């Protein structure tokens, strides 16, 4: 029996009325390529926006620092109790340093480029003076076998070599920028002199105290400056060969450094005095974390098994408590910060900005790679902290100032400057909301409250 609704539809079709269009089948993409391609295009469009690098540097830097404060508190509680201190002792010191560093970051991000260049030589002279004071008996303090500290009274100490990294970047960037303006970088001697001798002076002062980890970071900064300046491959390889030969000699003549090389990939800690004890227990901490970790504060290795749990090996405690998800998040933040720094260095026409941004990016990424590689057993333990993350005010302050440099450089891009100029400020937004609220209140009847 025919349906009643079929008749009118057929009649409408016979009278010439429009027939209902059949539904279109869903468009299929071969292997999902269209969806992936569209997502990639949206991501690239978002990344190409003028303020993307600016926001990525701010967000990644603050997130790394904040997560580092949380992990410093978690990893240092047992160490503080072992020395009869309050559980939050190391956290409070790190939090105070982070507040000072935030002030330095804000000041550096608001300073014009000319002022940054003007500070290059004063910071360099000050860093050299402090590194010389480290070697003066009665002033310098030895920690962990390395004499690289100055006591400031009470529990506060200063490591001048950390400020030497910032000094080398600012001085080297200003030096190379001035030589580029005079078109002297086409000659290899002007590219090397006085940059390389000045770097060797800093390296010599650092190696007098025995801190080879910091010396490796300074060497990486030198290579980053030369690479950004467009050093020829032969020149770059020559400097690398000389630095490698000096490093090999220093390692060969030091039994302590040779032991660190022998502990690469160590999984058996042996006894308590075994030189591979720290490396093996770092692997144990990472292996016991699993996918999502044992929970914040629930690390077992920090109860005396893992030395330097809140400083050089804080990444191992992060892996144990937050798992693979936590460690990959930290690595993703460092990758985002490094990529944004590369974009700032590659998108500017100012040679000083390009060299300084390249030096800061090299510093942070190289130090992160060396620290994480040592924890994973892929590199020898160099004794360098994880930037913005590990405990240590002397390392945190210059690093946060360097992040402020990147923020200032990102603001100086013409497109970013124009985008920031047309963006309404917070006070204007709040004032607009307040005025609109006042207008709405005035329109209410007098009897309402």
CSV table of C-alpha atoms in Angstrom, one decimal:
chain,number,residue,atom,x,y,z
A,1,UNK,CA,0.0,0.0,0.0
A,2,UNK,CA,1.6,3.3,-1.0
A,3,UNK,CA,2.4,5.9,1.6
A,4,UNK,CA,0.3,9.0,2.0
A,5,UNK,CA,3.3,11.3,1.9
A,6,UNK,CA,4.5,9.8,-1.4
A,7,UNK,CA,1.6,11.2,-3.3
A,8,UNK,CA,2.0,14.9,-2.7
A,9,UNK,CA,5.8,14.6,-3.3
A,10,UNK,CA,5.1,13.0,-6.7
A,11,UNK,CA,2.5,15.6,-7.5
A,12,UNK,CA,4.9,18.4,-6.7
A,13,UNK,CA,7.5,16.9,-8.9
A,14,UNK,CA,5.0,16.5,-11.7
A,15,UNK,CA,3.8,20.1,-11.4
A,16,UNK,CA,7.4,21.2,-11.9
A,17,UNK,CA,8.3,22.0,-8.3
A,18,UNK,CA,11.8,21.6,-7.0
A,19,UNK,CA,12.6,18.1,-6.0
A,20,UNK,CA,14.5,17.6,-2.7
A,21,UNK,CA,18.2,17.3,-3.4
A,22,UNK,CA,19.7,14.0,-2.3
A,23,UNK,CA,22.2,14.4,0.5
A,24,UNK,CA,25.8,14.6,-0.6
A,25,UNK,CA,28.1,11.9,0.5
A,26,UNK,CA,30.8,12.9,3.0
A,27,UNK,CA,34.0,13.8,1.2
A,28,UNK,CA,36.8,11.4,1.9
A,29,UNK,CA,40.4,12.3,2.1
A,30,UNK,CA,42.9,9.7,1.0
A,31,UNK,CA,44.6,8.5,4.1
A,32,UNK,CA,43.6,11.6,6.0
A,33,UNK,CA,46.0,13.7,4.0
A,34,UNK,CA,43.6,16.6,3.7
A,35,UNK,CA,43.0,16.9,7.4
A,36,UNK,CA,46.7,16.7,8.3
A,37,UNK,CA,47.5,19.2,5.6
A,38,UNK,CA,44.9,21.6,6.8
A,39,UNK,CA,46.1,21.2,10.4
A,40,UNK,CA,49.7,21.9,9.3
A,41,UNK,CA,48.6,25.0,7.4
A,42,UNK,CA,46.8,26.3,10.4
A,43,UNK,CA,49.8,25.7,12.6
A,44,UNK,CA,52.1,27.4,10.1
A,45,UNK,CA,49.8,30.4,9.9
A,46,UNK,CA,49.7,30.7,13.7
A,47,UNK,CA,53.5,30.4,13.9
A,48,UNK,CA,54.0,33.1,11.2
A,49,UNK,CA,52.0,35.7,13.2
A,50,UNK,CA,54.2,38.6,14.3
A,51,UNK,CA,53.8,38.0,18.1
A,52,UNK,CA,54.1,34.3,18.1
A,53,UNK,CA,57.8,34.2,19.1
A,54,UNK,CA,57.2,36.9,21.7
A,55,UNK,CA,54.5,34.9,23.4
A,56,UNK,CA,56.3,31.6,23.1
A,57,UNK,CA,59.5,33.0,24.8
A,58,UNK,CA,57.4,34.5,27.6
A,59,UNK,CA,55.3,31.4,28.1
A,60,UNK,CA,58.0,28.8,27.8
A,61,UNK,CA,60.4,30.7,30.1
A,62,UNK,CA,57.8,31.2,32.8
A,63,UNK,CA,56.5,27.7,32.6
A,64,UNK,CA,60.0,26.2,32.9
A,65,UNK,CA,60.8,28.4,35.9
A,66,UNK,CA,57.5,27.7,37.6
A,67,UNK,CA,57.7,23.9,37.1
A,68,UNK,CA,61.3,24.1,38.3
A,69,UNK,CA,60.3,25.7,41.5
A,70,UNK,CA,57.8,22.9,42.1
A,71,UNK,CA,60.4,20.2,41.5
A,72,UNK,CA,63.1,22.0,43.5
A,73,UNK,CA,60.7,21.9,46.5
A,74,UNK,CA,59.9,18.3,45.9
A,75,UNK,CA,63.5,17.2,45.3
A,76,UNK,CA,65.2,19.2,48.1
A,77,UNK,CA,63.0,18.4,51.1
A,78,UNK,CA,64.9,15.3,52.1
A,79,UNK,CA,68.3,17.0,51.6
A,80,UNK,CA,67.2,19.9,53.8
A,81,UNK,CA,66.0,17.5,56.6
A,82,UNK,CA,69.3,15.7,56.4
A,83,UNK,CA,71.1,18.9,57.3
A,84,UNK,CA,68.6,19.7,60.1
A,85,UNK,CA,67.0,22.5,58.0
A,86,UNK,CA,63.3,23.3,57.3
A,87,UNK,CA,61.9,21.3,54.4
A,88,UNK,CA,61.3,24.4,52.4
A,89,UNK,CA,64.8,25.9,53.0
A,90,UNK,CA,66.1,25.4,49.4
A,91,UNK,CA,62.7,26.2,47.9
A,92,UNK,CA,62.6,29.6,49.7
A,93,UNK,CA,66.1,30.5,48.5
A,94,UNK,CA,65.1,29.5,45.0
A,95,UNK,CA,61.9,31.4,45.1
A,96,UNK,CA,63.7,34.5,46.3
A,97,UNK,CA,66.1,34.1,43.4
A,98,UNK,CA,63.2,33.7,41.0
A,99,UNK,CA,61.6,36.9,42.2
A,100,UNK,CA,64.9,38.8,41.6
A,101,UNK,CA,65.2,37.0,38.3
A,102,UNK,CA,61.7,38.1,37.3
A,103,UNK,CA,62.7,41.7,38.0
A,104,UNK,CA,65.8,41.3,35.9
A,105,UNK,CA,63.7,39.7,33.1
A,106,UNK,CA,61.3,42.6,33.2
A,107,UNK,CA,64.0,45.2,33.1
A,108,UNK,CA,65.9,43.4,30.3
A,109,UNK,CA,62.7,43.0,28.2
A,110,UNK,CA,62.0,46.8,28.5
A,111,UNK,CA,65.6,48.0,27.8
A,112,UNK,CA,66.4,49.3,24.3
A,113,UNK,CA,69.0,47.5,22.2
A,114,UNK,CA,71.4,50.4,22.5
A,115,UNK,CA,71.5,50.1,26.3
A,116,UNK,CA,72.1,46.4,26.0
A,117,UNK,CA,75.1,47.1,23.9
A,118,UNK,CA,76.3,49.7,26.3
A,119,UNK,CA,76.2,47.2,29.1
A,120,UNK,CA,78.4,44.7,27.3
A,121,UNK,CA,81.8,45.9,28.5
A,122,UNK,CA,80.8,46.8,32.1
A,123,UNK,CA,79.3,43.3,32.5
A,124,UNK,CA,82.4,41.7,31.0
A,125,UNK,CA,84.8,43.6,33.2
A,126,UNK,CA,82.7,42.9,36.3
A,127,UNK,CA,82.6,39.2,35.5
A,128,UNK,CA,86.4,39.0,35.0
A,129,UNK,CA,87.0,40.9,38.2
A,130,UNK,CA,84.8,38.5,40.2
A,131,UNK,CA,86.4,35.4,38.6
A,132,UNK,CA,89.8,36.7,39.6
A,133,UNK,CA,88.5,37.2,43.2
A,134,UNK,CA,87.5,33.6,43.2
A,135,UNK,CA,91.1,32.6,43.1
A,136,UNK,CA,92.1,34.9,46.0
A,137,UNK,CA,92.6,32.9,49.3
A,138,UNK,CA,90.1,33.8,51.9
A,139,UNK,CA,87.5,35.1,49.3
A,140,UNK,CA,87.0,32.1,47.0
A,141,UNK,CA,85.1,29.1,48.3
A,142,UNK,CA,85.5,25.5,47.0
A,143,UNK,CA,82.3,23.5,46.5
A,144,UNK,CA,82.4,19.9,45.3
A,145,UNK,CA,86.2,20.1,44.6
A,146,UNK,CA,85.8,23.2,42.3
A,147,UNK,CA,86.8,26.6,43.6
A,148,UNK,CA,84.3,28.8,41.6
A,149,UNK,CA,82.3,30.5,44.4
A,150,UNK,CA,82.4,33.7,46.4
A,151,UNK,CA,80.7,33.8,49.8
A,152,UNK,CA,78.3,36.7,50.3
A,153,UNK,CA,77.7,36.0,53.9
A,154,UNK,CA,75.4,33.5,55.6
A,155,UNK,CA,74.0,30.9,53.3
A,156,UNK,CA,74.3,33.0,50.1
A,157,UNK,CA,77.1,32.4,47.6
A,158,UNK,CA,77.8,33.7,44.1
A,159,UNK,CA,79.3,31.8,41.1
A,160,UNK,CA,80.8,34.5,38.9
A,161,UNK,CA,81.3,32.1,36.0
A,162,UNK,CA,77.6,32.0,35.4
A,163,UNK,CA,77.6,35.7,34.7
A,164,UNK,CA,80.6,35.1,32.4
A,165,UNK,CA,78.3,33.4,30.0
A,166,UNK,CA,76.1,36.4,29.7
A,167,UNK,CA,79.1,38.7,29.5
A,168,UNK,CA,80.6,36.7,26.6
A,169,UNK,CA,77.3,36.8,24.7
A,170,UNK,CA,76.8,40.6,25.0
A,171,UNK,CA,80.5,41.4,24.4
A,172,UNK,CA,80.9,39.0,21.5
A,173,UNK,CA,77.6,40.2,19.8
A,174,UNK,CA,78.6,43.9,20.1
A,175,UNK,CA,82.1,43.1,18.8
A,176,UNK,CA,80.9,41.1,15.8
A,177,UNK,CA,78.2,43.7,15.0
A,178,UNK,CA,80.7,46.6,15.0
A,179,UNK,CA,83.0,44.6,12.7
A,180,UNK,CA,80.2,43.7,10.4
A,181,UNK,CA,79.2,47.4,10.1
A,182,UNK,CA,82.8,48.1,9.1
A,183,UNK,CA,82.7,45.1,6.7
A,184,UNK,CA,85.6,43.4,8.4
A,185,UNK,CA,84.1,40.0,9.0
A,186,UNK,CA,85.1,38.9,5.5
A,187,UNK,CA,88.7,38.4,6.9
A,188,UNK,CA,89.1,35.5,9.2
A,189,UNK,CA,91.5,37.3,11.5
A,190,UNK,CA,88.9,39.9,12.3
A,191,UNK,CA,86.4,37.2,13.0
A,192,UNK,CA,88.7,35.4,15.5
A,193,UNK,CA,90.5,38.4,17.1
A,194,UNK,CA,89.9,39.4,19.8
A,195,UNK,CA,86.8,37.2,20.2
A,196,UNK,CA,88.7,33.9,20.6
A,197,UNK,CA,91.5,35.2,22.9
A,198,UNK,CA,88.9,36.9,25.1
A,199,UNK,CA,87.0,33.7,25.3
A,200,UNK,CA,90.1,31.8,26.2
A,201,UNK,CA,90.8,34.3,29.0
A,202,UNK,CA,87.4,33.5,30.5
A,203,UNK,CA,88.0,29.8,30.0
A,204,UNK,CA,91.4,30.0,31.7
A,205,UNK,CA,89.9,31.7,34.8
A,206,UNK,CA,87.1,29.1,34.9
A,207,UNK,CA,89.5,26.2,34.5
A,208,UNK,CA,91.7,27.5,37.4
A,209,UNK,CA,88.8,26.5,39.6
A,210,UNK,CA,88.4,23.1,37.9
A,211,UNK,CA,84.9,23.7,36.5
A,212,UNK,CA,85.0,22.0,33.1
A,213,UNK,CA,81.2,21.9,32.7
A,214,UNK,CA,80.9,25.7,32.6
A,215,UNK,CA,84.0,25.8,30.3
A,216,UNK,CA,82.1,23.5,27.8
A,217,UNK,CA,79.1,25.9,27.8
A,218,UNK,CA,81.3,28.9,27.1
A,219,UNK,CA,83.0,27.0,24.3
A,220,UNK,CA,79.5,26.2,22.9
A,221,UNK,CA,78.6,29.9,23.1
A,222,UNK,CA,81.7,30.8,21.1
A,223,UNK,CA,80.8,28.3,18.4
A,224,UNK,CA,77.3,29.7,18.3
A,225,UNK,CA,78.6,33.2,17.8
A,226,UNK,CA,81.0,32.1,15.1
A,227,UNK,CA,78.3,30.1,13.4
A,228,UNK,CA,75.8,33.0,13.4
A,229,UNK,CA,78.5,35.3,12.1
A,230,UNK,CA,78.9,33.0,9.1
A,231,UNK,CA,82.3,31.6,9.8
A,232,UNK,CA,83.8,29.5,7.0
A,233,UNK,CA,83.7,25.8,7.5
A,234,UNK,CA,87.5,25.5,7.6
A,235,UNK,CA,87.7,28.2,10.2
A,236,UNK,CA,84.9,26.6,12.3
A,237,UNK,CA,86.4,23.1,12.1
A,238,UNK,CA,89.9,24.5,13.0
A,239,UNK,CA,88.6,26.2,16.2
A,240,UNK,CA,86.6,23.1,17.0
A,241,UNK,CA,89.7,20.9,16.6
A,242,UNK,CA,91.8,23.1,18.9
A,243,UNK,CA,89.1,23.2,21.5
A,244,UNK,CA,88.6,19.4,21.3
A,245,UNK,CA,92.4,18.8,21.7
A,246,UNK,CA,92.6,21.1,24.8
A,247,UNK,CA,89.5,19.4,26.2
A,248,UNK,CA,90.9,15.9,25.6
A,249,UNK,CA,94.1,16.9,27.3
A,250,UNK,CA,92.3,18.2,30.3
A,251,UNK,CA,90.2,15.1,30.6
A,252,UNK,CA,93.2,12.7,30.1
A,253,UNK,CA,95.2,14.4,32.9
A,254,UNK,CA,92.4,14.3,35.4
A,255,UNK,CA,91.4,10.9,36.9
A,256,UNK,CA,88.1,12.3,38.2
A,257,UNK,CA,87.1,13.3,34.6
A,258,UNK,CA,88.2,10.0,33.2
A,259,UNK,CA,86.0,8.2,35.7
A,260,UNK,CA,83.0,10.2,34.4
A,261,UNK,CA,83.7,9.1,30.9
A,262,UNK,CA,83.9,5.5,32.0
A,263,UNK,CA,80.4,5.8,33.6
A,264,UNK,CA,78.6,6.4,30.3
A,265,UNK,CA,75.6,4.1,30.2
A,266,UNK,CA,76.4,2.6,33.6
A,267,UNK,CA,73.5,0.6,35.1
A,268,UNK,CA,75.3,-1.0,38.1
A,269,UNK,CA,76.1,1.4,40.8
A,270,UNK,CA,78.4,-1.0,42.7
A,271,UNK,CA,79.2,0.3,46.2
A,272,UNK,CA,78.4,3.6,47.8
A,273,UNK,CA,81.9,4.9,46.8
A,274,UNK,CA,81.6,3.8,43.2
A,275,UNK,CA,82.2,6.7,40.8
A,276,UNK,CA,79.2,5.5,38.7
A,277,UNK,CA,76.8,5.6,41.7
A,278,UNK,CA,75.1,8.9,40.6
A,279,UNK,CA,74.8,8.0,37.0
A,280,UNK,CA,73.3,4.6,37.7
A,281,UNK,CA,70.8,5.9,40.2
A,282,UNK,CA,69.7,8.6,37.8
A,283,UNK,CA,68.8,5.8,35.4
A,284,UNK,CA,67.0,4.0,38.1
A,285,UNK,CA,64.9,7.1,38.9
A,286,UNK,CA,63.9,7.6,35.3
A,287,UNK,CA,63.1,3.9,34.8
A,288,UNK,CA,60.9,3.7,37.8
A,289,UNK,CA,58.7,6.6,36.7
A,290,UNK,CA,56.9,4.8,34.0
A,291,UNK,CA,54.4,6.8,31.8
A,292,UNK,CA,53.0,9.2,34.4
A,293,UNK,CA,55.3,8.8,37.4
A,294,UNK,CA,54.8,7.8,41.0
A,295,UNK,CA,53.3,11.2,41.9
A,296,UNK,CA,54.6,14.5,43.0
A,297,UNK,CA,56.7,14.2,46.1
A,298,UNK,CA,56.8,10.4,45.9
A,299,UNK,CA,60.3,9.9,44.6
A,300,UNK,CA,62.3,7.1,46.3
A,301,UNK,CA,65.8,8.0,44.9
A,302,UNK,CA,65.9,11.4,46.5
A,303,UNK,CA,66.0,9.7,50.0
A,304,UNK,CA,69.7,9.6,49.9
A,305,UNK,CA,70.3,7.3,46.9
A,306,UNK,CA,70.6,10.0,44.2
A,307,UNK,CA,73.3,12.7,44.9
A,308,UNK,CA,72.5,16.3,43.8
A,309,UNK,CA,68.8,15.4,43.4
A,310,UNK,CA,67.7,19.1,43.4
A,311,UNK,CA,70.6,20.5,41.3
A,312,UNK,CA,72.3,18.6,38.5
A,313,UNK,CA,70.0,15.5,38.6
A,314,UNK,CA,66.6,17.2,39.1
A,315,UNK,CA,65.5,15.9,35.7
A,316,UNK,CA,65.8,12.4,37.0
A,317,UNK,CA,63.5,13.2,40.0
A,318,UNK,CA,61.1,14.8,37.5
A,319,UNK,CA,61.1,11.6,35.5
A,320,UNK,CA,60.5,9.5,38.6
A,321,UNK,CA,57.6,11.6,40.0
A,322,UNK,CA,56.0,12.9,36.7
A,323,UNK,CA,57.0,10.1,34.4
A,324,UNK,CA,57.6,10.2,30.7
A,325,UNK,CA,54.8,12.7,30.2
A,326,UNK,CA,56.5,15.1,32.6
A,327,UNK,CA,60.0,14.8,31.1
A,328,UNK,CA,58.7,15.1,27.6
A,329,UNK,CA,56.7,18.3,28.6
A,330,UNK,CA,59.9,19.8,30.0
A,331,UNK,CA,61.8,18.9,26.8
A,332,UNK,CA,59.0,20.4,24.6
A,333,UNK,CA,59.2,23.7,26.6
A,334,UNK,CA,63.0,23.9,26.0
A,335,UNK,CA,62.5,23.0,22.3
A,336,UNK,CA,59.8,25.7,21.9
A,337,UNK,CA,62.1,28.3,23.7
A,338,UNK,CA,65.0,27.3,21.4
A,339,UNK,CA,63.0,27.4,18.2
A,340,UNK,CA,61.6,30.9,19.1
A,341,UNK,CA,65.1,32.1,19.8
A,342,UNK,CA,66.2,30.9,16.4
A,343,UNK,CA,63.3,32.7,14.8
A,344,UNK,CA,64.2,35.9,16.5
A,345,UNK,CA,67.8,35.6,15.4
A,346,UNK,CA,66.9,34.8,11.8
A,347,UNK,CA,64.1,37.4,11.4
A,348,UNK,CA,66.0,40.6,12.4
A,349,UNK,CA,68.2,43.0,10.3
A,350,UNK,CA,70.1,44.2,13.4
A,351,UNK,CA,73.4,42.3,13.5
A,352,UNK,CA,73.8,42.8,17.3
A,353,UNK,CA,70.3,41.3,17.9
A,354,UNK,CA,71.1,38.4,15.6
A,355,UNK,CA,74.3,37.5,17.3
A,356,UNK,CA,73.0,38.0,20.8
A,357,UNK,CA,69.8,36.0,20.2
A,358,UNK,CA,71.9,33.2,18.6
A,359,UNK,CA,74.3,33.2,21.6
A,360,UNK,CA,71.5,33.1,24.2
A,361,UNK,CA,69.7,30.3,22.3
A,362,UNK,CA,73.0,28.3,22.0
A,363,UNK,CA,73.6,28.8,25.7
A,364,UNK,CA,70.2,27.6,26.9
A,365,UNK,CA,69.8,24.7,24.5
A,366,UNK,CA,73.4,23.4,24.7
A,367,UNK,CA,73.3,23.5,28.5
A,368,UNK,CA,69.9,21.7,28.5
A,369,UNK,CA,71.2,19.0,26.2
A,370,UNK,CA,74.4,18.4,28.2
A,371,UNK,CA,72.4,18.2,31.5
A,372,UNK,CA,69.7,15.9,30.1
A,373,UNK,CA,72.2,13.8,28.2
A,374,UNK,CA,74.2,13.2,31.4
A,375,UNK,CA,71.0,12.1,33.3
A,376,UNK,CA,70.1,9.8,30.5
A,377,UNK,CA,73.6,8.2,30.5
A,378,UNK,CA,74.3,9.4,26.9
A,379,UNK,CA,76.9,12.1,27.9
A,380,UNK,CA,79.4,12.2,30.8
A,381,UNK,CA,78.3,14.1,33.9
A,382,UNK,CA,79.5,17.7,33.4
A,383,UNK,CA,78.1,19.2,36.6
A,384,UNK,CA,76.0,21.9,34.9
A,385,UNK,CA,72.4,22.7,36.0
A,386,UNK,CA,69.3,22.5,33.9
A,387,UNK,CA,68.6,26.1,32.9
A,388,UNK,CA,65.7,27.8,34.7
A,389,UNK,CA,64.9,24.5,36.3
A,390,UNK,CA,67.6,23.3,38.7
A,391,UNK,CA,68.3,24.8,42.1
A,392,UNK,CA,70.8,27.6,42.1
A,393,UNK,CA,70.4,31.4,42.2
A,394,UNK,CA,73.7,32.1,40.5
A,395,UNK,CA,72.6,30.2,37.5
A,396,UNK,CA,69.0,31.4,37.6
A,397,UNK,CA,69.6,35.2,37.6
A,398,UNK,CA,71.7,35.6,34.5
A,399,UNK,CA,69.6,33.0,32.6
A,400,UNK,CA,66.4,34.9,33.3
A,401,UNK,CA,68.1,38.1,32.2
A,402,UNK,CA,69.0,36.3,29.0
A,403,UNK,CA,65.4,35.3,28.5
A,404,UNK,CA,64.5,39.0,29.0
A,405,UNK,CA,67.0,39.8,26.2
A,406,UNK,CA,65.1,37.4,23.8
A,407,UNK,CA,61.8,39.1,24.8
A,408,UNK,CA,63.2,42.5,24.1
A,409,UNK,CA,64.6,41.4,20.7
A,410,UNK,CA,61.2,39.8,19.8
A,411,UNK,CA,59.5,43.1,20.6
A,412,UNK,CA,61.9,45.0,18.3
A,413,UNK,CA,60.8,43.2,15.1
A,414,UNK,CA,58.9,45.7,13.0
A,415,UNK,CA,55.8,43.5,12.6
A,416,UNK,CA,55.7,42.7,16.3
A,417,UNK,CA,56.2,46.3,17.2
A,418,UNK,CA,53.3,47.3,15.0
A,419,UNK,CA,51.1,44.5,16.4
A,420,UNK,CA,51.9,45.6,20.0
A,421,UNK,CA,51.2,49.3,19.2
A,422,UNK,CA,47.6,48.5,18.1
A,423,UNK,CA,46.9,46.1,20.8
A,424,UNK,CA,44.8,47.6,23.6
A,425,UNK,CA,46.5,47.7,27.0
A,426,UNK,CA,45.1,46.1,30.1
A,427,UNK,CA,44.2,49.4,31.6
A,428,UNK,CA,42.3,50.4,28.5
A,429,UNK,CA,40.4,47.1,28.5
A,430,UNK,CA,39.6,47.4,32.2
A,431,UNK,CA,38.6,51.1,31.8
A,432,UNK,CA,36.3,50.2,28.9
A,433,UNK,CA,34.6,47.4,31.0
A,434,UNK,CA,34.2,49.8,33.9
A,435,UNK,CA,32.6,52.5,31.7
A,436,UNK,CA,30.2,50.0,30.1
A,437,UNK,CA,29.3,48.7,33.6
A,438,UNK,CA,28.6,52.3,34.7
A,439,UNK,CA,26.4,52.9,31.7
A,440,UNK,CA,24.4,49.7,32.4
A,441,UNK,CA,24.0,50.7,36.1
A,442,UNK,CA,22.7,54.2,35.1
A,443,UNK,CA,20.0,52.6,32.8
A,444,UNK,CA,18.5,50.6,35.7
A,445,UNK,CA,15.2,51.9,37.2
A,446,UNK,CA,15.6,53.8,40.4
A,447,UNK,CA,13.8,51.2,42.4
A,448,UNK,CA,16.2,48.4,41.6
A,449,UNK,CA,19.3,47.7,43.6
